[in-house]
Coordinates of C-alpha atoms in Angstrom, one line a residue:
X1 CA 12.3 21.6 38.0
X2 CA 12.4 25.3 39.0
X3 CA 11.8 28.3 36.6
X4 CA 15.2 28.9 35.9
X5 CA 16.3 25.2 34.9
X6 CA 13.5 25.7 32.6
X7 CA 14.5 28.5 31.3
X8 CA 18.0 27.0 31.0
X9 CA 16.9 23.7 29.3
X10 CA 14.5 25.5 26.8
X11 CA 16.7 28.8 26.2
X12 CA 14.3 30.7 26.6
X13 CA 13.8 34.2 28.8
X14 CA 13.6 33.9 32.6
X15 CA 9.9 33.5 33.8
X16 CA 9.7 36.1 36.4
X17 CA 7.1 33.7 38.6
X18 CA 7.6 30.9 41.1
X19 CA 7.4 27.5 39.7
X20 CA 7.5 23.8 40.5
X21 CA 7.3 21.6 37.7
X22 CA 7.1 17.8 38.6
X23 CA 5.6 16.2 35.4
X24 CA 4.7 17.4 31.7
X25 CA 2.0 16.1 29.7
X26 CA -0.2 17.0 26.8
X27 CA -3.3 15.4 28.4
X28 CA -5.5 17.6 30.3
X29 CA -7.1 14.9 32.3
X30 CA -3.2 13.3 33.7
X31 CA -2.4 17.1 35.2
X32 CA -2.0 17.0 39.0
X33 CA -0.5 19.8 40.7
X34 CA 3.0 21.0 39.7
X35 CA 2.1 19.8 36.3
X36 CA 3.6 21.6 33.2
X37 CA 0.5 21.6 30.6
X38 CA 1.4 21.4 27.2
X39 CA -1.1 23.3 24.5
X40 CA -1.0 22.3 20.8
X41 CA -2.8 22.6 18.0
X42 CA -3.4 18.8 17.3
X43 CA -5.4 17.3 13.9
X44 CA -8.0 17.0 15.6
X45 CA -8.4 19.5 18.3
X46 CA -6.4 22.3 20.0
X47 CA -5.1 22.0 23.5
X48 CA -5.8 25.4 24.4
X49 CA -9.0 24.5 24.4
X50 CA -8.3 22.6 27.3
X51 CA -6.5 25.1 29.4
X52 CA -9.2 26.0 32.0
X53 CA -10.0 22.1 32.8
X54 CA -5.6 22.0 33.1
X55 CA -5.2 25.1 35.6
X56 CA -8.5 23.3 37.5
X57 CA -7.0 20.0 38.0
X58 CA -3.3 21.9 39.7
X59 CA -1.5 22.9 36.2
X60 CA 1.5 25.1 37.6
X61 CA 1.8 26.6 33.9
X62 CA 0.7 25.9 30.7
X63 CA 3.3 25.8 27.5
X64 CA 1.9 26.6 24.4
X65 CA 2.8 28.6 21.0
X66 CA 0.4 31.4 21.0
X67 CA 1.6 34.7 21.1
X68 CA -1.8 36.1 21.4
X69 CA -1.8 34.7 25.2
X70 CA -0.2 36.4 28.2
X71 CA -2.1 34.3 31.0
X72 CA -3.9 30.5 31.4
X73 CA -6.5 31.4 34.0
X74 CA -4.4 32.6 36.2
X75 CA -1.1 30.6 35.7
X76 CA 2.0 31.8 33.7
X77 CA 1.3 31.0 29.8
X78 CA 4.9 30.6 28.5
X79 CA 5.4 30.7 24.5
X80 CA 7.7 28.5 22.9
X81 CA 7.8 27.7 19.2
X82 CA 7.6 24.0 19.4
X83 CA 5.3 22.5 22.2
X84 CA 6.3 19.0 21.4
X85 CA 9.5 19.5 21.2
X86 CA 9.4 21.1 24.7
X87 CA 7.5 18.1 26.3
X88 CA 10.3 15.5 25.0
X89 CA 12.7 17.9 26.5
X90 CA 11.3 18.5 29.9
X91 CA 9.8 14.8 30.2
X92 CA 13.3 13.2 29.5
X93 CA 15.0 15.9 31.8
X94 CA 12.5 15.1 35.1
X95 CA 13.4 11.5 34.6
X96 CA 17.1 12.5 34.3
X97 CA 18.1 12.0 30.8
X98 CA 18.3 8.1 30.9
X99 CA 19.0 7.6 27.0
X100 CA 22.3 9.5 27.8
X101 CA 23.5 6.5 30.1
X102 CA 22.1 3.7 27.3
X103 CA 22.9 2.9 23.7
X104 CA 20.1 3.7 21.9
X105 CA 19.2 2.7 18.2
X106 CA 17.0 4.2 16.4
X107 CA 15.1 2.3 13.3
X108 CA 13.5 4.4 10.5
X109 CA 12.0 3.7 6.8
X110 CA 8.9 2.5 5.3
X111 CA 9.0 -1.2 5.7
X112 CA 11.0 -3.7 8.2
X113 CA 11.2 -1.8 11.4
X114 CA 9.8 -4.2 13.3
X115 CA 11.2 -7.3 12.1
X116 CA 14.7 -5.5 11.7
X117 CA 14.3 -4.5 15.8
X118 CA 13.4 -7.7 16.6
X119 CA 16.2 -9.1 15.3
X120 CA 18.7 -6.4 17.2
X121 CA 17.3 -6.6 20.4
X122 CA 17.9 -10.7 20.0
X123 CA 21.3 -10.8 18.8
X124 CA 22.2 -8.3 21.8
X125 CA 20.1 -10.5 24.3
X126 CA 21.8 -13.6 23.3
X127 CA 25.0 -11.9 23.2
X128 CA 24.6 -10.8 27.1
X129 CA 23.2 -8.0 26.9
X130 CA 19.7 -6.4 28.5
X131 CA 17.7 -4.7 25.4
X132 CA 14.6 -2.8 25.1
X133 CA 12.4 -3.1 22.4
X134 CA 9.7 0.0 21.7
X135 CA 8.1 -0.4 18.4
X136 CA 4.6 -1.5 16.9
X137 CA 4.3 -4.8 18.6
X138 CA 4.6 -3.0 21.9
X139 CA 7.2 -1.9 24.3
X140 CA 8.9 -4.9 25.4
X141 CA 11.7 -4.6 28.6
X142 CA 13.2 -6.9 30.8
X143 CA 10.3 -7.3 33.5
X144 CA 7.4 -6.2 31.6
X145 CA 5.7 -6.0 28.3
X146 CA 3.6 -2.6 27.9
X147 CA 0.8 -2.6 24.5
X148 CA 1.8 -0.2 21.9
X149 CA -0.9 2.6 21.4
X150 CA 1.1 4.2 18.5
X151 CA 4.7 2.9 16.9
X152 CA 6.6 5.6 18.7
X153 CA 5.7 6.6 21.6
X154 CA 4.9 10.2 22.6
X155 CA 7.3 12.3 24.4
X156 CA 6.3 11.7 28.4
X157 CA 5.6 8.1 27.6
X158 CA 9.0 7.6 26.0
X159 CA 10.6 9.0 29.2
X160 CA 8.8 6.7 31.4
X161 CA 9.8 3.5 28.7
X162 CA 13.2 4.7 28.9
X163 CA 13.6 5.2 32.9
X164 CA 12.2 2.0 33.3
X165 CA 14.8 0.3 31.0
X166 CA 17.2 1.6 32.7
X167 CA 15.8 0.9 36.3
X168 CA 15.6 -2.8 34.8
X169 CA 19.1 -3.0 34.1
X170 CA 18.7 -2.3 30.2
X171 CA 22.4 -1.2 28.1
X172 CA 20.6 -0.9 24.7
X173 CA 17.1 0.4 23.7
X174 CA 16.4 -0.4 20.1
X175 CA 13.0 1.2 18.9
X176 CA 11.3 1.8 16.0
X177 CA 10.7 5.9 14.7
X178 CA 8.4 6.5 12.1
X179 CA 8.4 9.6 10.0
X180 CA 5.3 11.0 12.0
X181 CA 7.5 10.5 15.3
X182 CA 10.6 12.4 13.9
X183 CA 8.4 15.5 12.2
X184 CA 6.1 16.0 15.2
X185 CA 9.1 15.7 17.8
X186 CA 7.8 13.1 19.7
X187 CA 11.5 12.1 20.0
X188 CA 13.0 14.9 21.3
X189 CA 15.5 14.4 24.2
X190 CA 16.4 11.2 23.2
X191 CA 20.1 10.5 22.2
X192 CA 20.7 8.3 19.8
X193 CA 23.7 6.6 19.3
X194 CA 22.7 4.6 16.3
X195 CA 20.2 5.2 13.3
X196 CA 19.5 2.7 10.4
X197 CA 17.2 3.3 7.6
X198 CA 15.5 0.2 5.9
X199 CA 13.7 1.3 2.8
X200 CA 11.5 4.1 1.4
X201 CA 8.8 3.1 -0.2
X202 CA 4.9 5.1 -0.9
X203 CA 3.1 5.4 2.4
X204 CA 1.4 8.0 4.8
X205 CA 1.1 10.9 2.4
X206 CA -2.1 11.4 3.3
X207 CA -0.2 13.4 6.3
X208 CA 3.0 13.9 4.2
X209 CA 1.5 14.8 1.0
X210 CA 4.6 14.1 -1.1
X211 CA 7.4 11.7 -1.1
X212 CA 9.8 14.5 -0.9
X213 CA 8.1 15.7 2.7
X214 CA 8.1 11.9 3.8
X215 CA 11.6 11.3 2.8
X216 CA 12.6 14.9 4.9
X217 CA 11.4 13.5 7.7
X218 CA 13.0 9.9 7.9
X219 CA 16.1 12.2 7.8
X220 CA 15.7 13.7 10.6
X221 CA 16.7 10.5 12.6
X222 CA 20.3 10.7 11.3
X223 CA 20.3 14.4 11.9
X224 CA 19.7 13.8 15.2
X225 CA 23.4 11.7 15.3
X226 CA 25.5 14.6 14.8
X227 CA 25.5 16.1 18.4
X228 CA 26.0 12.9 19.6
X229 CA 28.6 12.3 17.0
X230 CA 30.4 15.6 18.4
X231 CA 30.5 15.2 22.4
X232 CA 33.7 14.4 23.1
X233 CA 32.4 13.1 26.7
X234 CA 30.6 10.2 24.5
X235 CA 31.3 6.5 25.1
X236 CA 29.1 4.9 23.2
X237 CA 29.6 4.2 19.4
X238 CA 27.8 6.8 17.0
X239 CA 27.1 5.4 13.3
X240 CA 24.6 5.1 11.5
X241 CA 23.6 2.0 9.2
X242 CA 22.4 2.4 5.6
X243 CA 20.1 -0.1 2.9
X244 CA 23.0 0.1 -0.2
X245 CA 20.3 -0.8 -1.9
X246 CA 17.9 1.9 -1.9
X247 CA 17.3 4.2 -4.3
X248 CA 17.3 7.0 -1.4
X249 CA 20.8 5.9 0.2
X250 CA 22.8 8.6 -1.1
X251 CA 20.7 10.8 0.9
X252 CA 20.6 9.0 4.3
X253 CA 24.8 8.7 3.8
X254 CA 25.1 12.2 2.8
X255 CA 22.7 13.0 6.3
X256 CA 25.5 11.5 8.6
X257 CA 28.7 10.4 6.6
X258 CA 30.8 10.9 9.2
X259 CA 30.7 7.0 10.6
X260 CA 28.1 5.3 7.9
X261 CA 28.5 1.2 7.8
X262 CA 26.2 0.2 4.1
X263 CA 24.4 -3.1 3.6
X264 CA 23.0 -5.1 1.3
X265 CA 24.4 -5.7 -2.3
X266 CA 27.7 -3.4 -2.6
X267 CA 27.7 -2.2 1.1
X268 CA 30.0 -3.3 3.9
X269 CA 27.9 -5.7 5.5
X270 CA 26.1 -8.2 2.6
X271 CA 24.7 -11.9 2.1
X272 CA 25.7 -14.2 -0.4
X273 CA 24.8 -17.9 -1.8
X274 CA 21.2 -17.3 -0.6
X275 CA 18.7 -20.0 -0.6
X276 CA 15.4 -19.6 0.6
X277 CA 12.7 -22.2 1.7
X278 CA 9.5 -22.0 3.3
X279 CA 10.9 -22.1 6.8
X280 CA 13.3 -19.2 6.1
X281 CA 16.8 -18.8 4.5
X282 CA 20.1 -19.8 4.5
X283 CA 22.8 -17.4 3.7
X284 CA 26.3 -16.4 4.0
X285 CA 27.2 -13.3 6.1
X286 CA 29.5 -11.4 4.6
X287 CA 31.5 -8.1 7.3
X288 CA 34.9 -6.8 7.4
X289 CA 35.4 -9.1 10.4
X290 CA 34.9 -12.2 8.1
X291 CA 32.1 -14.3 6.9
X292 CA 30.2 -16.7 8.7
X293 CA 26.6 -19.3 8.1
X294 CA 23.4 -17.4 9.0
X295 CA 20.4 -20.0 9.4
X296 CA 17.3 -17.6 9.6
X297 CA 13.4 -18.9 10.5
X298 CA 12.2 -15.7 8.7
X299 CA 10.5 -16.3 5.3
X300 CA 11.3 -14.2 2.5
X301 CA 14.6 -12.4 0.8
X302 CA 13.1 -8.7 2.3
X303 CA 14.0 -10.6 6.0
X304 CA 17.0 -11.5 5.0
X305 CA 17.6 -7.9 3.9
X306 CA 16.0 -6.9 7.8
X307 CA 18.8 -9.5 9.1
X308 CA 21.5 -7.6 7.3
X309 CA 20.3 -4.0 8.9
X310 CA 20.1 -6.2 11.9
X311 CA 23.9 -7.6 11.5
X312 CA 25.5 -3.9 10.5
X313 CA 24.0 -2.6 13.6
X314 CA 25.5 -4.9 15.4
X315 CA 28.7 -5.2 14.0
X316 CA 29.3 -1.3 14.4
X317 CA 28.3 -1.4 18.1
X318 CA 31.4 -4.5 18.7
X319 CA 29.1 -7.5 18.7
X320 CA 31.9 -10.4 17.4
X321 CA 30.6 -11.8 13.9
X322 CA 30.2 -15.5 15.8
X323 CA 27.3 -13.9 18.0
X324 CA 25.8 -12.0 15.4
X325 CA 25.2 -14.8 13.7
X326 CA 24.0 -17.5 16.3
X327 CA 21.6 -14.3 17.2
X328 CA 19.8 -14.3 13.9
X329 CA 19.4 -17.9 14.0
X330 CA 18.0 -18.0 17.6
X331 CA 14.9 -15.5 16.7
X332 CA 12.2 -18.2 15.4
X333 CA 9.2 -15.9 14.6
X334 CA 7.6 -12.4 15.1
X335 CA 4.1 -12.1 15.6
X336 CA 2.5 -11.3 12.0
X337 CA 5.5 -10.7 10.3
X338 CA 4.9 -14.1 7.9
X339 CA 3.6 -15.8 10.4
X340 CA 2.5 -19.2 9.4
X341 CA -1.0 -20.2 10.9
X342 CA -2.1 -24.0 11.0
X343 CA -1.0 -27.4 10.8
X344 CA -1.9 -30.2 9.4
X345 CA -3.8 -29.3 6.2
X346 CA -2.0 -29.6 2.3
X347 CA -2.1 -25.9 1.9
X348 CA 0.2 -23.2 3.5
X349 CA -1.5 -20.4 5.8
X350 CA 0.3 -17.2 6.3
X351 CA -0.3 -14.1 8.1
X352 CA 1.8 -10.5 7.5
X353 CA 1.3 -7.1 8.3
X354 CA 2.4 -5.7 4.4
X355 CA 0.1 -2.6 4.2
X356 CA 1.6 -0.7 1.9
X357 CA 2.1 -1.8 -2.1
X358 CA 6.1 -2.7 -1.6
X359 CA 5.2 -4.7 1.5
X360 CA 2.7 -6.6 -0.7
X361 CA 5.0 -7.4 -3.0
X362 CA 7.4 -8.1 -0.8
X363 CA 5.1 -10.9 0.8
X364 CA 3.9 -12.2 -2.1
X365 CA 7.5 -12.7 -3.6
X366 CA 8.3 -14.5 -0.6
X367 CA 4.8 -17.0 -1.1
X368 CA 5.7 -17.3 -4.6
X369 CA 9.4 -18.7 -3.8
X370 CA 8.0 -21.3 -1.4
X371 CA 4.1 -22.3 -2.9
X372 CA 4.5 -25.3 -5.2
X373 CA 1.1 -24.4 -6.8
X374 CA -1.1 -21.0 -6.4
X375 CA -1.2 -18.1 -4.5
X376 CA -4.1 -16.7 -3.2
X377 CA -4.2 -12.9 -1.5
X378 CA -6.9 -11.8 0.7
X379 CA -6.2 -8.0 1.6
X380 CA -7.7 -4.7 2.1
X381 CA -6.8 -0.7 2.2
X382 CA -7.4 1.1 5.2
X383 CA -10.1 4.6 5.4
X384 CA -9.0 7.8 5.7
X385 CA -5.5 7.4 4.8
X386 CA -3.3 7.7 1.9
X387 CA -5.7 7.2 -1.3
X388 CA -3.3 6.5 -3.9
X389 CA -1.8 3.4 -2.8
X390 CA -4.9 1.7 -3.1
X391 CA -4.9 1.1 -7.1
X392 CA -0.9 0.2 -6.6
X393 CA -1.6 -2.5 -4.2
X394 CA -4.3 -3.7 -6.6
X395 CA -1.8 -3.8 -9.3
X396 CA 0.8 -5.6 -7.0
X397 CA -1.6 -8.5 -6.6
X398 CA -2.9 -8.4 -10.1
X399 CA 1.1 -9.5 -11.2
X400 CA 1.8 -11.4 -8.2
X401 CA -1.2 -13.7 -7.2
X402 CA -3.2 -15.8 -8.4
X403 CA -6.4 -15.2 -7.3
X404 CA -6.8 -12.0 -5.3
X405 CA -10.0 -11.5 -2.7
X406 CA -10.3 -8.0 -1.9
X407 CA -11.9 -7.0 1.5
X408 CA -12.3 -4.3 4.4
X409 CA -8.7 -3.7 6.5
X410 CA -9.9 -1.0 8.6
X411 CA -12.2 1.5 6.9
X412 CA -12.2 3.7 9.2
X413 CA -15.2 6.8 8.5
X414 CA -15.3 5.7 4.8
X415 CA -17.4 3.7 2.6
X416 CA -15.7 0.1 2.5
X417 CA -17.2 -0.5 -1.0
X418 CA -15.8 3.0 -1.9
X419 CA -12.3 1.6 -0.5
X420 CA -13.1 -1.9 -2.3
X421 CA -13.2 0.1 -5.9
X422 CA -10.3 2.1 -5.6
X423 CA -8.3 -1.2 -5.1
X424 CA -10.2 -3.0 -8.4
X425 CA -9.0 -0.3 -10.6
X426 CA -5.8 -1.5 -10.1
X427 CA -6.7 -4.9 -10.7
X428 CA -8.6 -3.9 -13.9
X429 CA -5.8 -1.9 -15.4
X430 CA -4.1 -5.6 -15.4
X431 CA -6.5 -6.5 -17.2
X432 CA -8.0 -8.9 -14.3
X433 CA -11.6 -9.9 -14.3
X434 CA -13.9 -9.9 -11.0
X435 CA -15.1 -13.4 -10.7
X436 CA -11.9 -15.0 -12.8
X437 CA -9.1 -13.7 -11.0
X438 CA -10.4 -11.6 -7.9
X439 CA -13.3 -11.5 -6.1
X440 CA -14.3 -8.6 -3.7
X441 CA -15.8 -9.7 -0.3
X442 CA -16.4 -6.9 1.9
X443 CA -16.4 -9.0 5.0
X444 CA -13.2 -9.5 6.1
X445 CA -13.9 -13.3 8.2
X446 CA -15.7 -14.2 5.0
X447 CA -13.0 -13.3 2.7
X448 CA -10.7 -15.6 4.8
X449 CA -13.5 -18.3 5.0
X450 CA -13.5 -18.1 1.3
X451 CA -9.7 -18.7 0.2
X452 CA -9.6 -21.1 3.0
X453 CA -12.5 -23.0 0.9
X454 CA -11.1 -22.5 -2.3
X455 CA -7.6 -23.8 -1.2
X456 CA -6.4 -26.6 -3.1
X457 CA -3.0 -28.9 -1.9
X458 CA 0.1 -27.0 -2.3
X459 CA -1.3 -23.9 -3.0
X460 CA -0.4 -20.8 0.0
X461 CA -3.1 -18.3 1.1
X462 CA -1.5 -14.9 2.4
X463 CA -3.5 -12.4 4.3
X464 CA -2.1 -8.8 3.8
X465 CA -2.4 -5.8 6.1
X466 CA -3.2 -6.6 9.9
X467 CA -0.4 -8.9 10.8
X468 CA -0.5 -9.1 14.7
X469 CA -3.3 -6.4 14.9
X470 CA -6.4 -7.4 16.7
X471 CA -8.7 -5.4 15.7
X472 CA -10.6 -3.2 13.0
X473 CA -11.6 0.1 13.1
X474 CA -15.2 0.4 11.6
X475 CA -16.4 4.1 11.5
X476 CA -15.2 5.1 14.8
X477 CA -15.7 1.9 16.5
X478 CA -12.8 -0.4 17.4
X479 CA -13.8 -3.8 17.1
X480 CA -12.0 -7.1 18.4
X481 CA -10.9 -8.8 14.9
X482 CA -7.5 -10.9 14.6
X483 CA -7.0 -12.7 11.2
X484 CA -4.9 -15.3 12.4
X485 CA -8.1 -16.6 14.8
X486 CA -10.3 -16.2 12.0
X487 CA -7.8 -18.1 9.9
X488 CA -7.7 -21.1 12.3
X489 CA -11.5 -20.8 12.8
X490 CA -11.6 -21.5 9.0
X491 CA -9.3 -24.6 8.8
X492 CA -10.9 -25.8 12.2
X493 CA -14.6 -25.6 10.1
X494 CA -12.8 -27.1 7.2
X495 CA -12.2 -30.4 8.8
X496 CA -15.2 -30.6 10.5

């Protein structure tokens, strides 16, 4: 990329200096030569800091927002407004725009966007198509599956994920964006031909600080549709799908309600006769093309919600109704999304990543339609994050559960014990007592050890937060920890 195209593709003056810009990145440490070096300020630290160590390792220029700052050791400083934005843009361009050649869909809200992209990117597959999948269980294309290191990828990763779906013969890329991806422009240069929004429920505003903020940003996603919407050059389908039954829908149909398919009760797409079991649900699928039997291996009515955001995406995008629904059925689990651990034993096992007080409850309604006897919780609140869930998620297991053990998710730089009390008060408020109806066990492998112990036949343990995670963060140190091993390790020592 020469000055002038960057110039061009940012709008911005012409730089009067020679460049060559090969690759863009935010890292100081991945700059080579002909590197564009991009300076933020970051929560943490500020990339500018990290300027000299840049132009030292080849940095042709360095792009940042300081107006203060007419040279970077000797290389052209060029000001833009919005670094991040710039290194989606320029990342996306030097691998030559791939998104614009693929269908992509876009997943946003606070709960199901991983469950709801699973189920996309099977229905396409089994319908004959090649899908990516970029979300929290990792980046998953035809030839290769890469670990996630954040739910949406940053700007010159996302690049790379999409040039390589293409290269591997992908037509669709369905991925999750979370409302940090959308407000930091992480996803800039991507075109998306489809958005869906789930749900909105409390979470992140510890970085969002109001519900208002968080909201905002999920609709930026279906912003994002409108210049796709308008190219008259585009051959791909442009809609967006929307949960009828959200309290925020209006909002996310008034954002794009130029092609807008609804579902769930009173929208387009919707189930009916619904009967759910402890291997899933049965329902009838209910789209303008007709209705057909959906068989579906994922516990819980909130899947069969994610199936329905599944089965309007695909409808809009011309899947026939027969494949949508032999595509649902074909998708028999996702890794800790009420993931059922152990065999064998007169009480029910089951892992899920709920980490927010709707997710909870959405769990736990889903054990309490398919446990013939008690449910038991064992769950946590993570450190350093949003405070004022903590007391909610109490409350959800206070009404919900039976029995509630309360222990460390990842705390993070904060006191577990401090974390541990924040979630009894609301337990309290429900007028719960510690040692009747929860118990707080800081240990997170003895917590599990205990409701495994305490287990009686047909009662269902669920344990909340982690899901497929394999790890906690403790202080600053990550440490290998995976409840569905220590679940098994439980039941193994149980029938010893």
């Amino acid at each position: 990329m020469t000055q002038d195209e960057l110039s061009t593709l940012l709008d911005i003056p012409p730089i009067h200096r020679e460049l060559e810009i090969n690759s863009v990145t935010e890292d100081s440490r991945k700059v080579h030569p002909c590197s564009l070096f991009i300076a933020r300020a970051g929560q943490k630290s500020d990339g500018h800091s990290y300027m000299e160590q840049a132009v030292a390792n080849g940095a042709a220029a360095v792009l940042g927002n300081r107006k203060d700052i007419a040279d970077a050791f000797g290389k052209p400083y060029i000001f833009y407004e919005h670094p991040r934005r710039a290194a989606g843009l320029i990342a996306h361009a030097l691998e030559g725009n791939p998104s614009e050649n693929l269908c992509v869909i876009g997943v946003t809200g606070t709960n199901g966007k991983t469950s709801t992209c699973c189920l996309i990117q099977q229905i396409l597959n089994h319908s004959g198509f090649l899908c990516a999948n970029f979300g929290t269980l990792g980046y998953s294309l035809p030839e290769e599956e890469v670990p996630a290191a954040h739910t949406t990828p940053f700007g010159e990763d996302l690049a790379q994920l999409f040039s390589r779906a293409k290269q591997q013969g992908c037509t669709h890329v369905v991925m999750e964006v979370s409302s940090h991806a959308l407000e930091q422009e992480r996803v800039a240069g991507i075109h998306f031909n489809i958005g869906a929004f789930t749900n909105l429920t409390q979470d992140h505003l510890d970085y969002h600080q109001s519900m208002d903020a968080y909201l905002e940003a999920k609709l930026l996603l279906f912003h994002k549709l409108h210049a796709v919407f308008q190219d008259p050059q585009g051959a791909r389908p442009c809609f967006s799908a929307v949960n009828r039954e959200d309290p925020s829908a209006a909002r996310f149909i008034e954002a794009f309600p130029e092609a807008c398919i609804s579902y769930g009760k009173g929208g387009t797409i919707h189930a009916k006769e619904v009967v759910l079991d402890i291997h899933g649900a049965q329902f009838t699928l209910v789209t303008p093309e007709g209705s057909a039997a959906v068989t579906l291996s994922l516990v819980g009515r909130h899947n069969v919600q994610n199936a329905l955001c599944a089965a309007a995406i695909c409808h809009g995008a011309g899947i026939p109704l027969k494949a949508i629904a032999a595509g649902l059925a074909s998708l028999t689990s996702i890794p800790g999304r009420m993931e059922a651990v152990g065999e064998g034993f007169p009480f029910q096992v089951v892992v899920d990543y709920a980490h927010t007080d709707d997710g909870l409850r959405n769990a736990l309604n889903a054990a309490r339609a398919v446990c013939k006897r008690k449910v038991i919780v064992v769950f946590g609140c993570g450190g350093d994050r949003d405070k004022s869930k903590r007391p909610k998620m109490g409350a959800v297991a206070a009404e919900l559960a039976d029995l509630a053990i309360i222990t460390s998710d990842n705390p993070r730089t904060e006191d577990p014990f401090l974390i541990l009390l924040d979630v009894e008060i609301g337990l309290q408020k429900r007028q719960k007592y510690k040692g009747d109806d929860y118990l707080v066990i800081e240990s997170r492998q003895e917590a599990i050890e205990k409701a495994v112990s305490m287990a009686a036949p047909g009662d269902l343990i669920l344990i909340a937060g982690k899901g497929h995670e394999d790890y906690q963060i403790i202080g600053t140190e990550r440490r290998h920890f995976d409840d569905r091993e220590a679940a098994r390790a439980a039941l193994k020592a149980l029938s010893l």
